[in-house]
Tab-separated table of C-alpha atoms and ligand atoms in Angstrom:
chain	number	residue	atom	x	y	z
C	1	UNK	CA	6.827	-24.098	-18.939
C	2	UNK	CA	5.172	-25.728	-16.304
C	3	UNK	CA	8.297	-25.885	-13.654
C	4	UNK	CA	8.258	-21.950	-14.502
C	5	UNK	CA	3.959	-22.006	-12.957
C	6	UNK	CA	4.913	-24.097	-10.617
C	7	UNK	CA	7.861	-21.824	-9.298
C	8	UNK	CA	5.511	-18.913	-9.511
C	9	UNK	CA	3.031	-20.397	-7.137
C	10	UNK	CA	5.511	-21.163	-4.722
C	11	UNK	CA	6.380	-17.363	-4.381
C	12	UNK	CA	5.245	-15.350	-1.395
C	13	UNK	CA	4.019	-11.620	-1.622
C	14	UNK	CA	3.391	-9.184	1.877
C	15	UNK	CA	1.869	-6.138	1.725
C	16	UNK	CA	0.094	-4.186	4.078
C	17	UNK	CA	-1.818	-0.712	4.488
C	18	UNK	CA	-2.156	1.614	7.466
C	19	UNK	CA	-5.622	2.129	9.140
C	20	UNK	CA	-4.736	6.094	9.069
C	21	UNK	CA	-6.948	8.293	7.002
C	22	UNK	CA	-9.287	7.438	4.319
C	23	UNK	CA	-7.875	5.239	1.798
C	24	UNK	CA	-8.166	6.968	-1.694
C	25	UNK	CA	-7.415	6.208	-5.312
C	26	UNK	CA	-3.910	6.481	-4.816
C	27	UNK	CA	-3.818	3.577	-2.592
C	28	UNK	CA	-5.905	1.563	-4.852
C	29	UNK	CA	-4.080	2.432	-8.184
C	30	UNK	CA	-0.500	1.793	-6.215
C	31	UNK	CA	-0.952	-1.109	-4.115
C	32	UNK	CA	-4.612	-2.786	-3.895
C	33	UNK	CA	-4.972	-3.404	-7.536
C	34	UNK	CA	-2.020	-4.782	-8.251
C	35	UNK	CA	-2.469	-7.047	-5.749
C	36	UNK	CA	-5.531	-8.314	-6.995
C	37	UNK	CA	-4.013	-9.123	-10.362
C	38	UNK	CA	-1.406	-10.973	-7.942
C	39	UNK	CA	-3.467	-13.492	-6.314
C	40	UNK	CA	-3.897	-16.417	-8.783
C	41	UNK	CA	-0.237	-16.640	-9.563
C	42	UNK	CA	1.291	-16.137	-6.010
C	43	UNK	CA	0.754	-17.210	-2.198
C	44	UNK	CA	-0.768	-13.446	-0.738
C	45	UNK	CA	-0.385	-12.161	2.773
C	46	UNK	CA	-2.232	-8.961	3.126
C	47	UNK	CA	-2.276	-6.741	6.284
C	48	UNK	CA	-4.205	-4.008	7.793
C	49	UNK	CA	-0.747	-2.712	9.719
C	50	UNK	CA	-2.444	-0.715	12.386
C	51	UNK	CA	0.797	-0.772	14.916
C	52	UNK	CA	2.383	1.298	11.419
C	53	UNK	CA	-0.683	3.786	12.285
C	54	UNK	CA	0.095	5.000	15.710
C	55	UNK	CA	3.880	5.972	14.974
C	56	UNK	CA	1.261	9.250	14.240
C	57	UNK	CA	-1.699	10.131	17.014
C	58	UNK	CA	-4.922	8.069	16.312
C	59	UNK	CA	-8.688	8.506	18.148
C	60	UNK	CA	-8.677	5.145	18.901
C	61	UNK	CA	-12.708	4.938	18.468
C	62	UNK	CA	-11.448	5.672	14.715
C	63	UNK	CA	-8.443	3.370	14.809
C	64	UNK	CA	-10.666	0.491	15.450
C	65	UNK	CA	-13.550	1.593	13.142
C	66	UNK	CA	-10.504	2.086	10.373
C	67	UNK	CA	-9.526	-1.579	10.824
C	68	UNK	CA	-12.970	-3.151	10.149
C	69	UNK	CA	-13.213	-0.086	7.011
C	70	UNK	CA	-9.785	-1.262	5.232
C	71	UNK	CA	-10.167	-4.886	5.681
C	72	UNK	CA	-13.351	-4.272	3.564
C	73	UNK	CA	-11.934	-2.368	1.255
C	74	UNK	CA	-9.409	-4.951	0.602
C	75	UNK	CA	-12.136	-7.044	0.377
C	76	UNK	CA	-14.971	-4.635	-2.027
C	77	UNK	CA	-11.693	-4.498	-4.321
C	78	UNK	CA	-11.283	-7.937	-4.772
C	79	UNK	CA	-8.688	-9.680	-2.428
C	80	UNK	CA	-10.232	-13.091	-1.803
C	81	UNK	CA	-10.319	-14.366	1.969
C	82	UNK	CA	-10.375	-17.812	0.566
C	83	UNK	CA	-7.405	-17.149	-1.415
C	84	UNK	CA	-4.946	-15.073	0.117
C	85	UNK	CA	-4.320	-14.279	4.025
C	86	UNK	CA	-5.758	-11.171	5.381
C	87	UNK	CA	-4.605	-10.377	8.628
C	88	UNK	CA	-4.060	-7.380	11.290
C	89	UNK	CA	-0.833	-6.939	12.534
C	90	UNK	CA	-1.081	-6.274	16.066
C	91	UNK	CA	-3.147	-8.880	16.302
C	92	UNK	CA	0.230	-11.232	16.182
C	93	UNK	CA	3.288	-9.856	18.561
C	94	UNK	CA	5.958	-11.982	16.361
C	95	UNK	CA	5.880	-8.477	14.442
C	96	UNK	CA	7.077	-6.423	16.958
C	97	UNK	CA	9.094	-9.055	18.885
C	98	UNK	CA	11.218	-9.561	15.325
C	99	UNK	CA	10.941	-5.566	15.405
C	100	UNK	CA	12.741	-5.269	18.398
C	101	UNK	CA	14.850	-8.001	17.600
C	102	UNK	CA	16.458	-6.524	14.081
C	103	UNK	CA	16.789	-3.291	15.862
C	104	UNK	CA	19.422	-4.873	17.754
C	105	UNK	CA	20.650	-7.266	14.436
C	106	UNK	CA	20.796	-5.314	11.314
C	107	UNK	CA	19.070	-1.979	11.886
C	108	UNK	CA	21.469	0.817	12.050
C	109	UNK	CA	21.078	4.450	13.009
C	110	UNK	CA	22.278	5.536	9.855
C	111	UNK	CA	19.981	3.762	7.652
C	112	UNK	CA	17.136	5.090	9.456
C	113	UNK	CA	18.479	8.532	9.036
C	114	UNK	CA	17.974	8.062	5.513
C	115	UNK	CA	14.585	7.545	5.498
C	116	UNK	CA	12.477	9.809	3.411
C	117	UNK	CA	9.208	9.044	4.318
C	118	UNK	CA	10.842	10.173	8.090
C	119	UNK	CA	11.989	13.518	6.743
C	120	UNK	CA	8.645	14.494	5.372
C	121	UNK	CA	6.242	13.014	8.118
C	122	UNK	CA	8.530	14.685	11.334
C	123	UNK	CA	9.292	17.742	9.290
C	124	UNK	CA	10.873	20.839	11.521
C	125	UNK	CA	9.856	17.938	14.365
C	126	UNK	CA	12.470	15.652	14.167
C	127	UNK	CA	13.536	15.486	17.975
C	128	UNK	CA	9.985	15.313	19.283
C	129	UNK	CA	8.040	12.690	17.224
C	130	UNK	CA	7.720	9.556	18.515
C	131	UNK	CA	10.815	7.137	18.097
C	132	UNK	CA	8.118	4.998	16.694
C	133	UNK	CA	7.496	6.809	13.738
C	134	UNK	CA	12.048	6.703	13.432
C	135	UNK	CA	11.512	2.851	13.652
C	136	UNK	CA	8.723	2.846	11.552
C	137	UNK	CA	10.840	0.817	8.870
C	138	UNK	CA	12.626	-1.840	10.914
C	139	UNK	CA	8.755	-3.015	12.169
C	140	UNK	CA	8.281	-3.361	8.523
C	141	UNK	CA	11.121	-5.114	7.505
C	142	UNK	CA	10.016	-7.374	10.403
C	143	UNK	CA	6.598	-8.051	8.623
C	144	UNK	CA	7.999	-8.213	5.275
C	145	UNK	CA	10.704	-10.955	6.405
C	146	UNK	CA	8.484	-13.017	8.886
C	147	UNK	CA	6.678	-14.777	5.940
C	148	UNK	CA	10.044	-15.797	3.613
C	149	UNK	CA	7.948	-12.757	1.329
C	150	UNK	CA	9.384	-12.997	-2.252
C	151	UNK	CA	7.773	-9.712	-3.452
C	152	UNK	CA	6.835	-6.558	-2.016
C	153	UNK	CA	3.825	-4.954	-4.157
C	154	UNK	CA	3.783	-0.977	-2.878
C	155	UNK	CA	3.773	2.179	-4.580
C	156	UNK	CA	7.204	4.512	-5.202
C	157	UNK	CA	7.001	6.036	-2.172
C	158	UNK	CA	7.739	2.538	0.019
C	159	UNK	CA	10.137	1.395	-2.513
C	160	UNK	CA	13.399	2.763	-0.151
C	161	UNK	CA	11.841	0.572	2.953
C	162	UNK	CA	11.753	-2.203	1.160
C	163	UNK	CA	15.457	-1.929	-0.049
C	164	UNK	CA	16.218	-1.588	3.883
C	165	UNK	CA	14.241	-4.635	4.618
C	166	UNK	CA	16.717	-5.994	2.358
C	167	UNK	CA	19.898	-4.779	4.222
C	168	UNK	CA	18.615	-5.728	7.158
C	169	UNK	CA	17.986	-9.313	6.158
C	170	UNK	CA	21.347	-9.538	4.357
C	171	UNK	CA	23.449	-8.233	7.583
C	172	UNK	CA	21.564	-10.476	9.732
C	173	UNK	CA	21.996	-13.567	7.388
C	174	UNK	CA	25.841	-12.729	7.240
C	175	UNK	CA	25.974	-12.938	10.755
C	176	UNK	CA	23.426	-16.234	11.412
C	177	UNK	CA	23.354	-17.838	7.860
C	178	UNK	CA	20.541	-17.809	5.407
C	179	UNK	CA	17.379	-17.547	8.258
C	180	UNK	CA	15.852	-14.319	5.581
C	181	UNK	CA	14.558	-14.266	2.063
C	182	UNK	CA	16.190	-11.184	0.336
C	183	UNK	CA	12.403	-9.689	-0.926
C	184	UNK	CA	12.210	-7.581	-3.523
C	185	UNK	CA	9.852	-4.257	-4.387
C	186	UNK	CA	7.396	-4.437	-6.914
C	187	UNK	CA	6.621	-0.967	-8.395
C	188	UNK	CA	4.055	-0.579	-11.318
C	189	UNK	CA	5.070	1.764	-14.477
C	190	UNK	CA	2.315	3.665	-14.288
C	191	UNK	CA	0.673	4.745	-11.235
C	192	UNK	CA	2.503	4.092	-8.762
C	193	UNK	CA	2.780	7.614	-7.649
C	194	UNK	CA	-0.694	9.596	-8.186
C	195	UNK	CA	-0.674	12.843	-7.362
C	196	UNK	CA	-2.446	15.262	-5.529
C	197	UNK	CA	-5.383	16.777	-7.366
C	198	UNK	CA	-4.721	20.325	-6.334
C	199	UNK	CA	-0.863	19.865	-6.731
C	200	UNK	CA	0.789	17.828	-9.061
C	201	UNK	CA	4.001	18.368	-7.493
C	202	UNK	CA	2.982	16.606	-4.106
C	203	UNK	CA	1.551	12.925	-4.145
C	204	UNK	CA	-2.505	12.199	-2.876
C	205	UNK	CA	-2.158	11.045	0.405
C	206	UNK	CA	-4.530	9.884	2.934
C	207	UNK	CA	-3.247	11.856	5.907
C	208	UNK	CA	-3.503	15.384	3.911
C	209	UNK	CA	-5.229	17.769	6.029
C	210	UNK	CA	-7.306	19.329	2.775
C	211	UNK	CA	-9.564	16.449	1.545
C	212	UNK	CA	-10.180	18.027	-2.238
C	213	UNK	CA	-6.206	16.586	-2.700
C	214	UNK	CA	-7.525	12.983	-2.553
C	215	UNK	CA	-10.474	11.132	-3.821
C	216	UNK	CA	-11.275	8.851	-1.033
C	217	UNK	CA	-12.672	5.026	-2.419
C	218	UNK	CA	-15.511	5.867	-0.028
C	219	UNK	CA	-16.093	9.560	-0.759
C	220	UNK	CA	-19.894	10.074	-2.484
C	221	UNK	CA	-20.230	9.768	-6.072
C	222	UNK	CA	-21.505	13.693	-5.801
C	223	UNK	CA	-18.175	14.693	-4.011
C	224	UNK	CA	-15.823	12.989	-6.060
C	225	UNK	CA	-17.354	14.872	-9.269
C	226	UNK	CA	-16.981	17.844	-7.546
C	227	UNK	CA	-13.057	17.339	-6.741
C	228	UNK	CA	-12.802	16.542	-10.212
C	229	UNK	CA	-13.947	19.583	-11.741
C	230	UNK	CA	-11.882	21.232	-8.844
C	231	UNK	CA	-8.819	19.470	-9.875
C	232	UNK	CA	-6.038	21.863	-11.243
C	233	UNK	CA	-5.080	21.751	-15.028
C	234	UNK	CA	-1.787	23.014	-16.780
C	235	UNK	CA	-1.604	26.313	-18.688
C	236	UNK	CA	-3.013	25.571	-22.442
C	237	UNK	CA	-5.361	23.376	-23.453
C	238	UNK	CA	-4.626	20.336	-25.338
C	239	UNK	CA	-4.785	17.243	-23.792
C	240	UNK	CA	-1.456	16.166	-23.517
C	241	UNK	CA	1.045	13.614	-22.024
C	242	UNK	CA	3.652	15.646	-20.682
C	243	UNK	CA	4.950	14.827	-17.415
C	244	UNK	CA	7.405	17.775	-17.343
C	245	UNK	CA	5.202	20.662	-18.442
C	246	UNK	CA	1.693	18.935	-17.777
C	247	UNK	CA	2.049	17.431	-14.575
C	248	UNK	CA	-1.233	17.895	-13.322
C	249	UNK	CA	-3.143	16.576	-16.511
C	250	UNK	CA	-0.934	13.723	-16.746
C	251	UNK	CA	-1.826	12.639	-13.545
C	252	UNK	CA	-5.899	12.648	-14.571
C	253	UNK	CA	-4.740	11.056	-17.844
C	254	UNK	CA	-3.111	8.150	-15.135
C	255	UNK	CA	-5.895	7.972	-13.383
C	256	UNK	CA	-8.524	8.080	-16.230
C	257	UNK	CA	-6.847	5.255	-17.833
C	258	UNK	CA	-6.171	3.144	-15.233
C	259	UNK	CA	-9.707	3.049	-13.225
C	260	UNK	CA	-11.428	3.228	-16.779
C	261	UNK	CA	-9.148	0.624	-18.361
C	262	UNK	CA	-8.224	2.630	-20.913
C	263	UNK	CA	-4.742	3.047	-22.798
C	264	UNK	CA	-3.225	6.469	-22.467
C	265	UNK	CA	-2.191	6.995	-25.687
C	266	UNK	CA	-5.055	6.566	-27.113
C	267	UNK	CA	-6.878	8.637	-24.498
C	268	UNK	CA	-5.060	11.892	-25.756
C	269	UNK	CA	-5.560	10.526	-30.008
C	270	UNK	CA	-9.646	10.726	-28.901
C	271	UNK	CA	-9.128	13.924	-26.973
C	272	UNK	CA	-7.560	15.843	-29.162
C	273	UNK	CA	-9.022	19.309	-30.123
C	274	UNK	CA	-11.646	18.985	-26.909
C	275	UNK	CA	-10.269	20.843	-24.005
C	276	UNK	CA	-9.946	20.352	-20.776
C	277	UNK	CA	-13.706	20.633	-19.906
C	278	UNK	CA	-14.934	17.710	-21.749
C	279	UNK	CA	-11.811	15.759	-20.560
C	280	UNK	CA	-12.591	16.517	-16.915
C	281	UNK	CA	-16.190	15.669	-17.400
C	282	UNK	CA	-15.542	12.453	-19.052
C	283	UNK	CA	-13.541	11.643	-16.191
C	284	UNK	CA	-15.813	12.629	-12.989
C	285	UNK	CA	-18.199	9.981	-14.626
C	286	UNK	CA	-14.965	7.133	-14.990
C	287	UNK	CA	-14.712	8.171	-11.825
C	288	UNK	CA	-18.179	8.075	-10.325
C	289	UNK	CA	-18.805	4.916	-12.510
C	290	UNK	CA	-15.409	3.284	-10.621
C	291	UNK	CA	-16.453	4.257	-6.880
C	292	UNK	CA	-20.372	3.047	-7.871
C	293	UNK	CA	-19.157	-0.210	-8.626
C	294	UNK	CA	-16.389	-0.647	-5.570
C	295	UNK	CA	-19.058	1.044	-2.808
C	296	UNK	CA	-21.935	-1.109	-3.877
C	297	UNK	CA	-19.603	-4.577	-3.270
C	298	UNK	CA	-17.844	-2.828	0.294
C	299	UNK	CA	-21.950	-2.054	1.413
C	300	UNK	CA	-22.875	-5.530	0.806
C	301	UNK	CA	-20.107	-6.490	3.653
C	302	UNK	CA	-20.899	-6.857	7.304
C	303	UNK	CA	-18.537	-6.271	10.351
C	304	UNK	CA	-19.506	-9.785	11.260
C	305	UNK	CA	-17.667	-11.116	8.480
C	306	UNK	CA	-14.828	-9.112	8.556
C	307	UNK	CA	-14.502	-9.767	11.941
C	308	UNK	CA	-14.404	-14.022	10.888
C	309	UNK	CA	-11.982	-13.558	8.238
C	310	UNK	CA	-9.524	-11.353	10.644
C	311	UNK	CA	-9.398	-14.727	12.934
C	312	UNK	CA	-8.973	-16.721	9.992
C	313	UNK	CA	-6.567	-14.634	8.916
C	314	UNK	CA	-4.581	-14.549	11.884
C	315	UNK	CA	-4.582	-18.140	12.647
C	316	UNK	CA	-3.026	-18.930	9.633
C	317	UNK	CA	-0.240	-16.092	9.475
C	318	UNK	CA	0.774	-16.760	13.406
C	319	UNK	CA	1.597	-20.711	11.980
C	320	UNK	CA	3.949	-19.137	9.647
C	321	UNK	CA	5.345	-16.455	11.346
C	322	UNK	CA	5.792	-17.971	14.788
C	323	UNK	CA	7.735	-20.886	13.343
C	324	UNK	CA	10.270	-17.967	11.660
C	325	UNK	CA	10.606	-16.513	14.889
C	326	UNK	CA	11.250	-19.443	17.205
C	327	UNK	CA	14.082	-20.152	14.767
C	328	UNK	CA	15.435	-16.333	14.883
C	329	UNK	CA	15.417	-16.561	18.942
C	330	UNK	CA	17.334	-19.332	18.868
C	331	UNK	CA	20.065	-17.948	16.487
C	332	UNK	CA	20.486	-15.255	18.755
C	333	UNK	CA	20.743	-17.243	21.866
C	334	UNK	CA	17.332	-16.467	23.824
C	335	UNK	CA	16.265	-19.921	23.496
O	401	AMP	P1	-0.188	4.474	2.688
O	401	AMP	O1	-1.095	5.431	2.760
O	401	AMP	O2	1.614	5.671	3.296
O	401	AMP	O3	-0.463	3.646	4.068
O	401	AMP	O4	-0.166	3.887	1.528
O	401	AMP	C1	-0.327	2.653	1.286
O	401	AMP	C2	0.308	1.679	0.277
O	401	AMP	O5	-0.433	2.714	-1.066
O	401	AMP	C3	1.552	1.974	-0.176
O	401	AMP	O6	1.839	0.991	-1.048
O	401	AMP	C4	1.937	3.388	-0.959
O	401	AMP	O7	2.914	2.989	-1.519
O	401	AMP	C5	0.544	3.104	-1.588
O	401	AMP	N1	0.151	4.291	-1.917
O	401	AMP	C6	0.335	5.668	-0.996
O	401	AMP	N2	-0.583	6.729	-1.659
O	401	AMP	C7	-0.046	6.548	-3.297
O	401	AMP	C8	-0.502	7.194	-4.362
O	401	AMP	N3	-0.517	8.646	-4.404
O	401	AMP	N4	-0.184	6.647	-5.202
O	401	AMP	C9	0.046	5.383	-5.897
O	401	AMP	N5	0.669	5.045	-4.407
O	401	AMP	C10	-0.062	4.944	-3.620
O	402	LIG	N1	4.518	1.417	5.343
O	402	LIG	C1	3.668	0.891	4.336
O	402	LIG	C2	3.119	2.022	3.993
O	402	LIG	O1	2.958	2.718	4.506
O	402	LIG	C3	2.556	-0.008	5.196
O	402	LIG	C4	3.294	-1.153	5.754
O	402	LIG	C5	3.735	-2.022	6.663
O	402	LIG	C6	4.066	-2.425	4.433
O	402	LIG	N2	4.052	-2.953	6.499
O	402	LIG	C7	4.778	-3.447	5.250
O	402	LIG	C8	3.458	-2.535	3.127
O	402	LIG	C9	5.122	-4.487	4.835
O	402	LIG	C10	4.359	-3.919	2.234
O	402	LIG	C11	5.160	-4.739	3.049
O	402	LIG	O2	2.437	2.284	2.506
C-alpha cells in the first residue's frame, strides 16, 4: 500500500491550454477540473501553450492579455502554484527546439495527415493554412516528452494528439534507446466532450464565432443565464439522459451534474414530470453559482501575482526541460 502511494507521487502529469478565445466551461470540465484533482497525487506541470495559439492568427495585444487571463483561470480553478509548475510555453525554447528535432526524427507526414483536428481547422484551406497548424501535434509531442510525462489529462478531442506523441516517442526510442517515457492520455468518463449549447453535434469550442454556443468562464452571470435559457433542447418534454435521442438534454444534464456536484441518475429522478422549463431555470442557477464563486477568486488575482508565478514556473520547468534536451542533442550528434 505504501509502495503504491509512493509510486503515484513519482508520476508526472503534463497538460496545457492555448491562450486563444475565451476559455469556457467545456475547457474547465474536460481539462482543468481533472488537473485540480490530480495535484495531490502527482507531480503536475501545466502550461499556457502560446506557441500553439499562434498556429491560427492572433492579435498581439489580445494574445498578451490572454496569457495572463489563462494563468488566472488555472489559479482560480484551484491549481496551486506551490504544488504544481505553471509556466508559459514560449519562455522555454527547449519546446520548439525539441519539436524541430522530432520533425526530423519520429514524426511522419502520414501521421500528420491523419489528424482530425487539422482537417477540421484547415477545412477547405488545407493548402493555404500555416505549416505551423499542420505541425502543431509535433510541438505538442515535444511539450509532453520533455518532462518524462506519464499522464496527459485532456478532453476527448486531444486524445489523438497524445497517441501521436506516443508513436513519435517509440520511434525515437527504437533508434536511440530508451530516452522518452511513453505517455498516456487521461480522458474523463463523463464530460470529456461538452457540446455546443445550440448544436449538440458540435463540441463547445472557445474559437466558435457564435458566442452563444459556449458559456465562457468570464461571462457575466446575466449573459450565462440567457445562454442557458436559449440552449436548444430535444423534442419531447421528459428529462432523460439519452445520448442518441436526446443529445442536447444529455449535454445539459452532464453540465448540471458536474458543475452542481450531482449524479445524473439522481437528477433524472428529481426532475421526473417537471418539463424542460423548470430544469433549465435550475441549471441556470447552478451555472451562475459556479461562475460567481469562480470569478470571485479570479478577480482577486493581480497581474503581478501572475507574472511572478510564471517566472517561478519558468525557472523550475526550464531546469527539467534543458536536461532532457541536452541528452537528445547528444544522441543525434549535434553535441
Ligand atoms: P482547447 O480549447 O482546444 O485549447 O482545449 C483545451 C483543453 O480543453 C483540452 O484538453 C481540450 O480537450 C479540452 N476541451 C476543449 N473543449 C472541450 C469540450 N467542449 N469538452 C471537454 N473538453 C474540452
Ligand atoms: N493541443 C492542446 C489543446 O488544444 C493543448 C496542448 C498543447 C497540450 N500542448 C499540450 C495539451 C501538451 C496536453 C499536453 O487542447
